[in-house]
Each structure stands twice: as C-alpha cells, then as structure tokens.
Short mmCIF file of C-alpha atoms and ligand atoms in Angstrom, two decimals:
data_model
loop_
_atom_site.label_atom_id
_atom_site.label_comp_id
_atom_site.label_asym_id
_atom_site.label_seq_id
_atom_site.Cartn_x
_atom_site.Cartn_y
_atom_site.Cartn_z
CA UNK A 3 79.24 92.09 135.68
CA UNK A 4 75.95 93.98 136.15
CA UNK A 5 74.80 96.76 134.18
CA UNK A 6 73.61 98.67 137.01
CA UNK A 7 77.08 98.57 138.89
CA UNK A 8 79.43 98.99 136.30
CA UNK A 9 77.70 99.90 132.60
CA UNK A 10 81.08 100.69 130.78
CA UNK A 11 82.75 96.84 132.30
CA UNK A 12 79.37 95.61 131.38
CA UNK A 13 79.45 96.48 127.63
CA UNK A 14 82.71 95.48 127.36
CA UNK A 15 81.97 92.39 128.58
CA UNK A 16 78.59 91.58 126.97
CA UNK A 17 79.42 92.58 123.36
CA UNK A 18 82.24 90.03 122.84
CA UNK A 19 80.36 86.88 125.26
CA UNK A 20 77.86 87.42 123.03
CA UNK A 21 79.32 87.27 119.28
CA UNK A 22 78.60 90.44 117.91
CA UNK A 23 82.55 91.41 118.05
CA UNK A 24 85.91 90.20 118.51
CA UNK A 25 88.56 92.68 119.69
CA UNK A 26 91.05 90.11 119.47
CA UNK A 27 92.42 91.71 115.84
CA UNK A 28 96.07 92.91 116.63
CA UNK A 29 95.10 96.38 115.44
CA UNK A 30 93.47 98.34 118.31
CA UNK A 31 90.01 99.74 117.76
CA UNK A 32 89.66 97.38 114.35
CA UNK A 33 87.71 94.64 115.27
CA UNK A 34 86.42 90.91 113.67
CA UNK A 35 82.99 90.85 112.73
CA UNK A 36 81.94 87.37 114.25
CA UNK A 37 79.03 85.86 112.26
CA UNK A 38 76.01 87.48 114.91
CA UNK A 39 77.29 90.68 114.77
CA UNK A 40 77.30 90.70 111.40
CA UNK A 41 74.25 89.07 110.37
CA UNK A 42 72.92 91.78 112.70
CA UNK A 43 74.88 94.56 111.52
CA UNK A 44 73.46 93.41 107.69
CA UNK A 45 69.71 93.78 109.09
CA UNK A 46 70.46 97.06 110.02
CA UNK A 47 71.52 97.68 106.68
CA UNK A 48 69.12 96.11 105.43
CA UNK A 49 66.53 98.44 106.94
CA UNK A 50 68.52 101.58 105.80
CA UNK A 51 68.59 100.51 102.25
CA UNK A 52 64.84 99.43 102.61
CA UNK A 53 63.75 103.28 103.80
CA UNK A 54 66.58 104.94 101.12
CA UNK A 55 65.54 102.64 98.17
CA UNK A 56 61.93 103.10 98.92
CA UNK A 57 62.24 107.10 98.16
CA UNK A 58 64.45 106.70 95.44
CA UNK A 59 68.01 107.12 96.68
CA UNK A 60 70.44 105.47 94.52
CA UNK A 61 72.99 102.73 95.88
CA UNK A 62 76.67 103.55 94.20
CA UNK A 63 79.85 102.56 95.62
CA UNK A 64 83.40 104.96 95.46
CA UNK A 65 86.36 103.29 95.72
CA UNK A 66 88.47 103.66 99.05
CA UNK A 67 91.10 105.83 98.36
CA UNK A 68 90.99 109.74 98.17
CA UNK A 69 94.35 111.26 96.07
CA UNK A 70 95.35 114.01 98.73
CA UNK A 71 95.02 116.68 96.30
CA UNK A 72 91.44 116.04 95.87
CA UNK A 73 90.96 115.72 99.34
CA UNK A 74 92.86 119.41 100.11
CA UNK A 75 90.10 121.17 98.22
CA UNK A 76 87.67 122.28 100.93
CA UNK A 77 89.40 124.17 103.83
CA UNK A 78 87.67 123.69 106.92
CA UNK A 79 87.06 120.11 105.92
CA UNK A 80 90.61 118.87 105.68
CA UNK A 81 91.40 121.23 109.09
CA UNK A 82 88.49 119.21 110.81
CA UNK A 83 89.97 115.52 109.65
CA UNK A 84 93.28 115.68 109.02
CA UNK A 85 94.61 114.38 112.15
CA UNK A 86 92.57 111.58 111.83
CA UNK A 87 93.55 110.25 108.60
CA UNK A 88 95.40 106.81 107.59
CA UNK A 89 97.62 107.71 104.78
CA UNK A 90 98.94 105.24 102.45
CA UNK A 91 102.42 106.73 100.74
CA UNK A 92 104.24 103.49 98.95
CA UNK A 93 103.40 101.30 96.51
CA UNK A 94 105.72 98.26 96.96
CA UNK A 95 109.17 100.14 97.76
CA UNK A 96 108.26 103.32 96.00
CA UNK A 97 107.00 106.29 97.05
CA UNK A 98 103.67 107.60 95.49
CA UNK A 99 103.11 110.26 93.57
CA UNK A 100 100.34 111.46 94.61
CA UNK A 101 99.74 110.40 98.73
CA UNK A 102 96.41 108.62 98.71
CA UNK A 103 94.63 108.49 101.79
CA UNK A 104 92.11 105.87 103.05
CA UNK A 105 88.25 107.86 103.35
CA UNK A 106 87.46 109.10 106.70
CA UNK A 107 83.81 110.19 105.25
CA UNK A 108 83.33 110.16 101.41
CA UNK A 109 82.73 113.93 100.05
CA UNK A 110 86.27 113.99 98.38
CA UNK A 111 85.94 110.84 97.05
CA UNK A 112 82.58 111.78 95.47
CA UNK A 113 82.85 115.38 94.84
CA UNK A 114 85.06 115.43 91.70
CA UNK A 115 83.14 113.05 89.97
CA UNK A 116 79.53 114.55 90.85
CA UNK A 117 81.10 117.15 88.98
CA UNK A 118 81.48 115.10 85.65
CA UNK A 119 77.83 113.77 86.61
CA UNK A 120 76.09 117.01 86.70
CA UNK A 121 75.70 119.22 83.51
CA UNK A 122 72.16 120.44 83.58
CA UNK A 123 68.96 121.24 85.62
CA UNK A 124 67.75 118.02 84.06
CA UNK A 125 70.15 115.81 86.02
CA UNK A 126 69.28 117.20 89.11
CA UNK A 127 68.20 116.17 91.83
CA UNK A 128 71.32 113.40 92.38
CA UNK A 129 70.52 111.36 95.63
CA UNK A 130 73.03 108.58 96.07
CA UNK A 131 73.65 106.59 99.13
CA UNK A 132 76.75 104.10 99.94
CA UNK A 133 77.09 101.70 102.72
CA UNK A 134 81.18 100.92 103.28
CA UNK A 135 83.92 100.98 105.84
CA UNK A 136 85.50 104.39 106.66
CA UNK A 137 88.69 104.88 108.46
CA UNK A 138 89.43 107.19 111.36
CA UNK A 139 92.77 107.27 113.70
CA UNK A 140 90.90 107.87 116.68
CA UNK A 141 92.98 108.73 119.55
CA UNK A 142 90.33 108.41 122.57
CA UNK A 143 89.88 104.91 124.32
CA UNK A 144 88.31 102.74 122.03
CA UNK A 145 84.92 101.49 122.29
CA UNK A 146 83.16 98.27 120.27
CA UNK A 147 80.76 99.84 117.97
CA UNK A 148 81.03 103.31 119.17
CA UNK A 149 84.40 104.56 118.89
CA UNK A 150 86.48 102.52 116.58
CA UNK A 151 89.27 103.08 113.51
CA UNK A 152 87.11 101.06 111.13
CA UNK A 153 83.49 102.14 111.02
CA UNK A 154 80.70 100.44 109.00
CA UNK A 155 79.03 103.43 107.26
CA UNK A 156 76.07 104.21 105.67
CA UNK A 157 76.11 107.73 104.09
CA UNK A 158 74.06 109.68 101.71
CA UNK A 159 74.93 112.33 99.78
CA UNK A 160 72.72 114.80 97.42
CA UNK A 161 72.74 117.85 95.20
CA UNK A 162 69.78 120.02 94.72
CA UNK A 163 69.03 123.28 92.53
CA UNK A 164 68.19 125.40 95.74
CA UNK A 165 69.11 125.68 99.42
CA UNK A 166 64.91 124.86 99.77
CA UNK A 167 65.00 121.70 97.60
CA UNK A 168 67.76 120.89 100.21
CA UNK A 169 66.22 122.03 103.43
CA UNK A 170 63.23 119.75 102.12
CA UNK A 171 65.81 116.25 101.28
CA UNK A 172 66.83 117.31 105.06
CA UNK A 173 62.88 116.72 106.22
CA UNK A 174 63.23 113.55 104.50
CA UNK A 175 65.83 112.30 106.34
CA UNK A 176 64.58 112.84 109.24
CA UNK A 177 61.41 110.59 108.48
CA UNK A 178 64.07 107.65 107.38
CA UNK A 179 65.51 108.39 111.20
CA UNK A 180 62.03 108.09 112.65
CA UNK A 181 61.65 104.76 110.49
CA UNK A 182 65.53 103.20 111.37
CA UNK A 183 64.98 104.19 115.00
CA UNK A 184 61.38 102.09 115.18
CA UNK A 185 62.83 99.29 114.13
CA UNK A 186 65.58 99.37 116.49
CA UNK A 187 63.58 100.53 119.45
CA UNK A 188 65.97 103.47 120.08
CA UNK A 189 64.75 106.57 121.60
CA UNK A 190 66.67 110.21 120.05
CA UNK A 191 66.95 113.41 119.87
CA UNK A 192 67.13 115.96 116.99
CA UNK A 193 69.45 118.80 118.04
CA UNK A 194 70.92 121.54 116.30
CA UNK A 195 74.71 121.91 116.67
CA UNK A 196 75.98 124.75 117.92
CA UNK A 197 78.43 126.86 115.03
CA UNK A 198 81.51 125.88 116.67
CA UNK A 199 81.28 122.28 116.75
CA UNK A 200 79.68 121.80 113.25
CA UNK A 201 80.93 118.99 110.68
CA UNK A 202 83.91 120.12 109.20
CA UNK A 203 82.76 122.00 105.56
CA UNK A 204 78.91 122.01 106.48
CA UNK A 205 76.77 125.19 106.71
CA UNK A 206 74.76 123.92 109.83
CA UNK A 207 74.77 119.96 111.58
CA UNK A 208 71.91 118.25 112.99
CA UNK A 209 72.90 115.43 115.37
CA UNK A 210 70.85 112.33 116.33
CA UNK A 211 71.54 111.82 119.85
CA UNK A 212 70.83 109.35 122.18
CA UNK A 213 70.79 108.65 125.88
CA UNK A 214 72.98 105.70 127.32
CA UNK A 215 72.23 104.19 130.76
CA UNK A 216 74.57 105.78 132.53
CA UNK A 217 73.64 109.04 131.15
CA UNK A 218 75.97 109.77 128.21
CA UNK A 219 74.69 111.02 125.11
CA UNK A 220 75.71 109.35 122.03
CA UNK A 221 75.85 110.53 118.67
CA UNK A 222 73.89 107.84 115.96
CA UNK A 223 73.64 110.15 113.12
CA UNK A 224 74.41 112.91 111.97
CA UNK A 225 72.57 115.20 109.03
CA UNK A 226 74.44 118.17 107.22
CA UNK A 227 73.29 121.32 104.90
CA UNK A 228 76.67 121.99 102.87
CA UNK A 229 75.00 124.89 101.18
CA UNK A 230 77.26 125.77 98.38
CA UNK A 231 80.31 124.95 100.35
CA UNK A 232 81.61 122.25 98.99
CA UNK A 233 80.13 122.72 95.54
CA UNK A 234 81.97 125.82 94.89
CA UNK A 235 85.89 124.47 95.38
CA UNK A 236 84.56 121.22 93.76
CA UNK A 237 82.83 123.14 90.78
CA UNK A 238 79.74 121.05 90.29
CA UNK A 239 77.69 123.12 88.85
CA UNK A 240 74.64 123.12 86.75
CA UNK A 241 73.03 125.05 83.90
CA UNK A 242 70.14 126.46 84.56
CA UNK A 243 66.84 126.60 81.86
CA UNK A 244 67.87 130.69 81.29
CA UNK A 245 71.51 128.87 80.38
CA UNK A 246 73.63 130.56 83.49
CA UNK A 247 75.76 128.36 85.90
CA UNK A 248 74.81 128.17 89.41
CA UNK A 249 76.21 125.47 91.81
CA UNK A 250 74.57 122.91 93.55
CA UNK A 251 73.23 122.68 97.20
CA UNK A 252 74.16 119.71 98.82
CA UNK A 253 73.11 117.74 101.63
CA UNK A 254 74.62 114.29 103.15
CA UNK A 255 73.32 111.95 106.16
CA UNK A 256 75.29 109.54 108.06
CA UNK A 257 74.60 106.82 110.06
CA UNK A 258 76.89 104.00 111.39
CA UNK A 259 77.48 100.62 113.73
CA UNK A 260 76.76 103.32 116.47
CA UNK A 261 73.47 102.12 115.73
CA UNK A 262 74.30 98.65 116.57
CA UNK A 263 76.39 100.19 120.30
CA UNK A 264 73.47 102.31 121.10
CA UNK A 265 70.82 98.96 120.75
CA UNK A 266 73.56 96.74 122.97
CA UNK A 267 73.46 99.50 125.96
CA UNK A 268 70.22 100.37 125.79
CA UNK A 269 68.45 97.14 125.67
CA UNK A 270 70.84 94.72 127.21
CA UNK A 271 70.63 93.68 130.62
CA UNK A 272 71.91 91.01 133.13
CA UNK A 273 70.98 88.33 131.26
CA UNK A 274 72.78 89.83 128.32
CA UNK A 275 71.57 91.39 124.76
CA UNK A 276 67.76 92.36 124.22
CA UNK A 277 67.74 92.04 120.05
CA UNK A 278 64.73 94.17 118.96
CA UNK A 279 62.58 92.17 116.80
CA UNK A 280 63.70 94.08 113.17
CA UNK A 281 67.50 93.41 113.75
CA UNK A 282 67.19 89.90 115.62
CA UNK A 283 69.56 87.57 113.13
CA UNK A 284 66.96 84.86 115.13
CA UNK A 285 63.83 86.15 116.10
CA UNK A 286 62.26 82.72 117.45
CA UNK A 287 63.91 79.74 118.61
CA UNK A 288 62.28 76.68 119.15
CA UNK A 289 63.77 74.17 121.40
CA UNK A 290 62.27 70.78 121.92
CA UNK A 291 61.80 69.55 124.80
CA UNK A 292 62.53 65.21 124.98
CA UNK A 293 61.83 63.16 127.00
CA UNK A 294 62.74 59.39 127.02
CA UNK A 295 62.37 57.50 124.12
CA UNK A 296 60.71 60.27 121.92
CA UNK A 297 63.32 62.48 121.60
CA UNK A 298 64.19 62.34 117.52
CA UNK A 299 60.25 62.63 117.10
CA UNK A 300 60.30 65.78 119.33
CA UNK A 301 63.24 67.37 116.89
CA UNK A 302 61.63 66.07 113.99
CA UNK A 303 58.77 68.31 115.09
CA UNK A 304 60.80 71.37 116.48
CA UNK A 305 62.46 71.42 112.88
CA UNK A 306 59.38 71.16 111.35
CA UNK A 307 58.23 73.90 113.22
CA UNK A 308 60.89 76.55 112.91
CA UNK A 309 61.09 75.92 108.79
CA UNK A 310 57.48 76.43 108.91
CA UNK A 311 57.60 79.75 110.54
CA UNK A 312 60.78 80.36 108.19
CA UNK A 313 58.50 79.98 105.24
CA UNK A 314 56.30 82.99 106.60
CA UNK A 315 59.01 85.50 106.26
CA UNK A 316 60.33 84.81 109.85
CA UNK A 317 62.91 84.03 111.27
CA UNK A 318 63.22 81.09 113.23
CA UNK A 319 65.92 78.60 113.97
CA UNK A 320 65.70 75.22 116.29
CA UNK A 321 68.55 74.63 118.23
CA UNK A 322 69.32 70.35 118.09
CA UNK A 323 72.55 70.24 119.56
CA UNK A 324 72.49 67.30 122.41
CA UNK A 325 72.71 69.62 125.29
CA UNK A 326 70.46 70.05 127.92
CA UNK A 327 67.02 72.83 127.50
CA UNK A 328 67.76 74.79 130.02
CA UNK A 329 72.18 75.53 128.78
CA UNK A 330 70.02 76.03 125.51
CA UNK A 331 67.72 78.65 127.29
CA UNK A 332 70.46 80.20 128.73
CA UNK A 333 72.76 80.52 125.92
CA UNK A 334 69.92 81.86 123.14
CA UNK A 335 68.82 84.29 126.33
CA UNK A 336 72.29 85.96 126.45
CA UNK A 337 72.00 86.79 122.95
CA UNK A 338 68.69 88.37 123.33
CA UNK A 339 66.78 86.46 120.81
CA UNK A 340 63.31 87.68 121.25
CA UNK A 341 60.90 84.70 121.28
CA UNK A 342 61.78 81.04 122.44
CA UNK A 343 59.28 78.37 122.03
CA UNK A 344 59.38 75.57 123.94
CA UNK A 345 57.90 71.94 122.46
CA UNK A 346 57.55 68.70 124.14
CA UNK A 347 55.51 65.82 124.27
CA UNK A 348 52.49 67.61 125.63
CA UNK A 349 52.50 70.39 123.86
CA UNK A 350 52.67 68.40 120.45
CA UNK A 351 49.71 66.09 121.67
CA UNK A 352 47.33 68.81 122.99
CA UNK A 353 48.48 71.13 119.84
CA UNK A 354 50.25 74.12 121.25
CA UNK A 355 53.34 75.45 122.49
CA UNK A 356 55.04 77.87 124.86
CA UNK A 357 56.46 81.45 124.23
CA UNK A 358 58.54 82.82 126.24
CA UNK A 359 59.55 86.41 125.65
CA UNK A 360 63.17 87.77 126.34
CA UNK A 361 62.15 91.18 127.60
CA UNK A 362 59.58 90.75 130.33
CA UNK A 363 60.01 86.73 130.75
CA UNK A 364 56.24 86.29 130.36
CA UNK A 365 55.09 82.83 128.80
CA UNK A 366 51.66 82.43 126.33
CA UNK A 367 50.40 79.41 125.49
CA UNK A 368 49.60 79.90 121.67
CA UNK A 369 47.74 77.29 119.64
CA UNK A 370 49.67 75.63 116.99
CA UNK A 371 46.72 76.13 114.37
CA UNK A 372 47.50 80.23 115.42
CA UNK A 373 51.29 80.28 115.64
CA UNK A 374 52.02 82.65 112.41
CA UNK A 375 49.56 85.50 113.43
CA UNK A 376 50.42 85.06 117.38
CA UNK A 377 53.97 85.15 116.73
CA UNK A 378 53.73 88.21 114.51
CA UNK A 379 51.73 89.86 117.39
CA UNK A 380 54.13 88.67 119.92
CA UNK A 381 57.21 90.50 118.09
CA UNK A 382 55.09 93.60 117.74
CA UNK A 383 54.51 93.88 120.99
CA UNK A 384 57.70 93.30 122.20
CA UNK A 385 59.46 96.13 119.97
CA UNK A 386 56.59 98.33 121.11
CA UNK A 387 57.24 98.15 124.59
CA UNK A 388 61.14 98.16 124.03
CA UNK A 389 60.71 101.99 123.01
CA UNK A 390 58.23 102.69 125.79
CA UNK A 391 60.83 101.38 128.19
CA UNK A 392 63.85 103.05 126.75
CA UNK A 393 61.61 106.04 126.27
CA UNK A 394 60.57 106.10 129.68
CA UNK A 395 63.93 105.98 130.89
CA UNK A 396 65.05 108.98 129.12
CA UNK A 397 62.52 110.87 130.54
CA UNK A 398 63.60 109.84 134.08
CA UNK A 399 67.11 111.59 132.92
CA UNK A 400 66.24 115.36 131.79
CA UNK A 401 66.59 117.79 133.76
CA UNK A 402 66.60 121.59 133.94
CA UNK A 403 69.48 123.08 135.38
CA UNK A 404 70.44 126.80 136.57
CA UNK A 405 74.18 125.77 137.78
CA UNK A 406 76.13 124.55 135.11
CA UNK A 407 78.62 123.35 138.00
CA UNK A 408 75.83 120.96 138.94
CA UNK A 409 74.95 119.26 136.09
CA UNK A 410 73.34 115.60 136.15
CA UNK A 411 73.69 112.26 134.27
CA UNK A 412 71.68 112.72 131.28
CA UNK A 413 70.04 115.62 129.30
CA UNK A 414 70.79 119.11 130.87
CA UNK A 415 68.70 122.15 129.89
CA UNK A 416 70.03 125.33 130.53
CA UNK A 417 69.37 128.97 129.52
CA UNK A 418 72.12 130.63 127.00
CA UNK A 419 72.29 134.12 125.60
CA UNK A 420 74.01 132.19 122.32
CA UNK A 421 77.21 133.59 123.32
CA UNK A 422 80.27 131.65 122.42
CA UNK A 423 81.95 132.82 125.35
CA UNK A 424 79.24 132.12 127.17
CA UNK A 425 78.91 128.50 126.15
CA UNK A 426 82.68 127.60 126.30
CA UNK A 427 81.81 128.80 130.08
CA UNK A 428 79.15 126.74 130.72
CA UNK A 429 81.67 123.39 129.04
CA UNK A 430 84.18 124.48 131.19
CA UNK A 431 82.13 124.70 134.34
CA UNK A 432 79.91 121.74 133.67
CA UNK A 433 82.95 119.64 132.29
CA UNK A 434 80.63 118.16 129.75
CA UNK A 435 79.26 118.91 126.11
CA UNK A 436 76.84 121.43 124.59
CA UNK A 437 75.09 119.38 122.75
CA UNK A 438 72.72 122.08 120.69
CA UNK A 439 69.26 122.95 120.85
CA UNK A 440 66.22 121.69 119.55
CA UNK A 441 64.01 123.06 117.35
CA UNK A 442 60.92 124.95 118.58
CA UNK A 443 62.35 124.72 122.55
CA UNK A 444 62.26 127.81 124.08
CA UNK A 445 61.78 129.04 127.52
CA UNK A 446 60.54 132.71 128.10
CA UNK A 447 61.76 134.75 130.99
CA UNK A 448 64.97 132.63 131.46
CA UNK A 449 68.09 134.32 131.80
CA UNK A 450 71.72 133.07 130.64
CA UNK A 451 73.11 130.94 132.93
CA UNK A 452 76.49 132.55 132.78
CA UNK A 453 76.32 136.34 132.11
CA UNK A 454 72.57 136.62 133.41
CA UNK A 455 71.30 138.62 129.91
CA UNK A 456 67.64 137.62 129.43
CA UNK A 457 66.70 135.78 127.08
CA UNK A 458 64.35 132.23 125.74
CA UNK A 459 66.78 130.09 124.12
CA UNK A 460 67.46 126.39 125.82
CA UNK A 461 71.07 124.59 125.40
CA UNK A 462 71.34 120.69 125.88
CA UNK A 463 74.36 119.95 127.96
CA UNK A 464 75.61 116.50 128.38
CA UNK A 465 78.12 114.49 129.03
CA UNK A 466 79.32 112.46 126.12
CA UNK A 467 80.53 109.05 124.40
ZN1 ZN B 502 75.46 134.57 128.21
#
C-alpha cells in the first residue's frame, strides 16, 4: 500500500509488518508490544525521563486502581471521564465494597495522598512525574498508537505556592516539548484550547498538536493549569510562613505512545518506517558483504565493527543471518534503521566502508580510521533534515480561510469574535475541530467569519485524529 494513495491502509499496514505492534490481542484496541516497538517505545521514555530528571522532577509510581469515592471528588472531572472508565466491581465472587476503577489519567490516584505529602511552604514545590499504562474505553475506531484502551503514559504532576510559580513550571514544560520533539523530528504546535473543550477539572489546556500527512491534526501532549481546582475538593493545602492555609496550584503534563503514531506517519514512507536517530532501537547496521571463500573473515570483521561502534555509545548491530545482502537491505530498510554500512572484501583491504542513509538513499564512503566522528555526523544530519522535511510539509498545509464550508486538509485559520455560538457554527459548517489559538497570533481588521463583528483574534480549525 502507498502512503500517498491510501495513508490510513498504509499505517495500518506498516506498523504491524514492521514490529512495533501486534493487534492480534483478543481485546480490541489493547495491543502486544513486540520487542521493536518496545525497545523504541523505552527510548522515548528514555528521553522524557532524561529532560524531567535533568530539572529535577521526581520519578514515583501510584498504584493502578482509583477507589470510586476518591475518584467522585472533582465534578467536572468525573463528568469528562466517566464514560470512559474500566471498572473493576468483584473480588473473586464477591462484590466490592468500595468499586475500584482502573486510572484513566492519575489526579485521583495522586491527589489524596499529595495531601498527606504537603504540610508546609517548605515542602513545596512537589514535581513528580510517572510513566505507566492508563486505561480508556474508547468507543471511536481504534488506531495503533493513537487511539487505543491501553495507553503508555508519561504524566507529570506539580503543586506550587502561586498560580505564577505555576504559570512558570508551565514555561518549563514547554522547553521539555521543544527537547522530546528534536529528538523525534516532529514538527507541533502550541495552541490554546478553547473553554469548552478543556481537560476535564483544568482552569485552561494547552495542546501539542501535530500535522499528519493527510492533513489531520493529532494531539501528542497535552499541558494543564488546574489552578486551585482540584486542590480545593482534594484539600492539599499548605501553611504559609504568616501560619494561614492556602491551597496549592497545580499543574500536570502528559504525553503518550501518540508520540511513537505521530513519528510512524510522519516519517514513514514506501519503503516503510523512517526511525529518527534518538529513538532508532538500531541506529547502524552493518552488513558484510562475502564473497567466496572469505565469508567468516568478512563477519568476523562486520562484528568487530558494530561492537566497536557499540562501545562509543552507539548503537549498532550486524545482521549474520545466512541470507542474501540485499533481503538484509530490504528487511533493516522497512524498519527505518537510519544508517547501514556495507563491508566487503574491498572495503576491508582499502580501509573504509559504505553508508547508506535511510532517508535520502545517499551513500559516503567514510574511512574506517574516521568511522566514530563520521557516523555521529551522519545521524545528526539525518535528524536535522527529518524536521526540515516534516517542517516543510506543514507549511505546504496552512491555510487562511474566510468560508468555514471550505475548509482544507491541514491547519485552517479563520477569524472568530470568541463567541461560543459562533464557534460551534464554524464546527458545524466546517465539519471539523477548533483546535484553539496560538499565542501572540492575531490578525487586525479581520472580521468573524460567522456573525461578521470585527475583530483580531485567529482560530485553528482542523480536522482531527
Ligand atoms: Zn462571531
């Protein structure tokens, strides 16, 4: 299937050929985690934890059940998930006491005990992270890393003295998005959502969109300001130096395999995945080359080879298996490993050896005395141009647009007087999502596209995952 003809067929197709999933599991939209999915799902971890760690974010770990009465305490919260929640009512043949339900998102789990945790100014401010599996019954189609029951989850959560200390832990996170989404080579946007599509609970939402090939957005990650909201029905509160009680402002950022989706569909193409360089489980592959009567020297020398670059911090794998180069080419090229290296006879003699890069194809000879610091150049390079590409591709799909009855695939921006009635209009006649705006985008001398009241403020309207 090409990705041109049919993306959605195309994904479908490419995620499970290639190992990163198996939908096979008789539970729809819970899938198997084959081993290259997951060693690349890890990396992606692996990168959050790196940027999270690195400002002092605490790893911690809540347990995955929520007693129902805990998870009742904020309103809008439990209105906005409870349709989507897994409930688990016996133990053996009895019924529970107390329903327990499995976590859809983690505030209820956490709340209650954040409230045992903080007593004093001194103990704020509490920045914890946790990276788990949260549980959704979603009732749309199904989609491999995009729209699934069980989601791998990375979410942070904090609690500040003051709704500025907050607004500033929100900055922050959006440098760990700028960080995450170098290293996967992923284009996004940073758009305010609109009141009436806010996370359930939060004072305002910031969603990290981004653009799919066929002009969908998708959601990545998501960044809330609770305010007091939750703090208030949870009571954590904290004593302040002049000895009253205030509660907390609180913050939380989430990010998920979406991540992992978003890299697939925008990278991928014909040949089949295009790993970026951070996330690549292999990021070079050396394949030797025999020819008669030297082939177990030529392996010997491959292997040598790939546990040298190993022992840089690389990583590198040679593939020995007694097939033919080119099914090996072909089979290391659908999974998008970045860098092949091929070594023969020649190559060993004359003291070199070809690279061959999965995005553009192009081939460098690189001398064997230089492989460590050509190599790391190489893999630069590649994730460099990955963005440009994907970048430049976004760019070829924003438009601005005056009818909302003829919107296009991709990023619409329309005038809006900020009027729900106005916007629900624009939904209706566009048939796809407004997706926010974003910050400092204005346009003077526009007027709404639906009631015609002048005014500077630019929607994003797209159709979404
Ligand atoms: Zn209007």
């Amino acid at each position: 299937m090409k990705k041109e003809e049919d993306f959605s067929e195309w994904y479908n197709e490419i995620v499970e050929e290639t190992g990163l999933t198996d939908k096979r599991y008789p539970i729809k939209g819970m899938n198997v985690w084959p081993a290259y999915g997951w060693k690349t799902m890890l990396l992606i971890k692996t990168a959050i934890r790196r940027e999270f760690d690195s400002r002092g974010h605490d790893e911690v770990y809540f347990p995955m059940l929520i007693p129902e009465d805990q998870f009742q305490k904020e309103k809008e919260h439990i209105k906005g998930f409870d349709a989507q929640v897994f409930w688990v009512t016996k133990a053996g043949s009895n019924d529970l006491d107390v329903n327990l339900l499995l976590r859809p998102t983690s505030e209820t789990a956490m709340y209650p005990v954040f409230s045992l945790w903080i007593r004093s100014h001194a103990d704020l401010p509490l920045r914890v992270y946790q990276i788990v599996n949260t549980f959704r019954y979603e009732t749309k189609q199904t989609r491999a890393f995009i729209r699934v029951r069980e989601m791998q989850f990375i979410e942070g959560h904090t609690c500040h003295a003051t709704f500025e200390e907050a607004e500033a832990q929100i900055e922050e996170d959006l440098d760990i998005m700028r960080s995450v989404a170098a290293d996967l080579c992923i284009p996004y946007r940073v758009i305010r959502r609109i009141e009436w599509d806010k996370f359930p609970g939060a004072y305002y939402t910031i969603g990290v969109d981004t653009m799919l090939p066929d002009g969908r957005a998708l959601q990545i990650a998501s960044i809330h300001q609770y305010r007091t909201n939750f703090s208030v029905p949870y009571e954590i509160f904290f004593e302040e130096t002049d000895g009253s009680r205030k509660p907390v402002h609180q913050t939380t950022y989430g990010m998920s395999e979406r991540m992992l989706g978003a890299v697939v569909a925008i990278h991928g193409d014909d040949k089949g995945l295009v790993m970026p360089p951070a996330i690549a489980p292999i990021q070079i592959l050396v394949v030797p080359i025999p020819a008669k009567g030297n082939a177990e020297s030529i392996y010997a020398e491959a292997r040598k080879m790939a546990k040298h670059i190993n022992s840089h911090g690389l990583r590198a794998h040679a593939d020995e298996r007694d097939i033919r180069p080119g099914n090996k080419f072909y089979y290391w090229e659908r999974k998008g490993v970045p860098i092949r290296l091929e070594l023969g006879k020649r190559e060993i003699d004359e003291g070199f050896v070809t690279a061959v890069r999965r995005d553009s194809g192009k081939k460098t000879r690189i001398s064997t005395s230089e492989l460590i610091r050509e190599l790391g150049i190489l893999l630069k390079d590649m994730a460099s141009s990955m963005l440009k590409r994907a970048e430049e591709e976004v760019k070829s799909k924003e438009f601005d647009v005056h009818d909302p009855s003829a919107i296009k695939d991709g990023y619409n921006r329309m005038q809006w007087c900020g009027a729900e009635q106005c916007g629900r209009k624009i939904e209706e006649l566009s048939g796809a999502s407004l997706l926010g705006t974003v910050s400092g985008e204005k346009c003077s001398g526009g007027k709404c596209v639906i009631c015609g009241t002048a005014t500077d403020n630019v929607v994003y309207v797209a159709k979404t995952m």
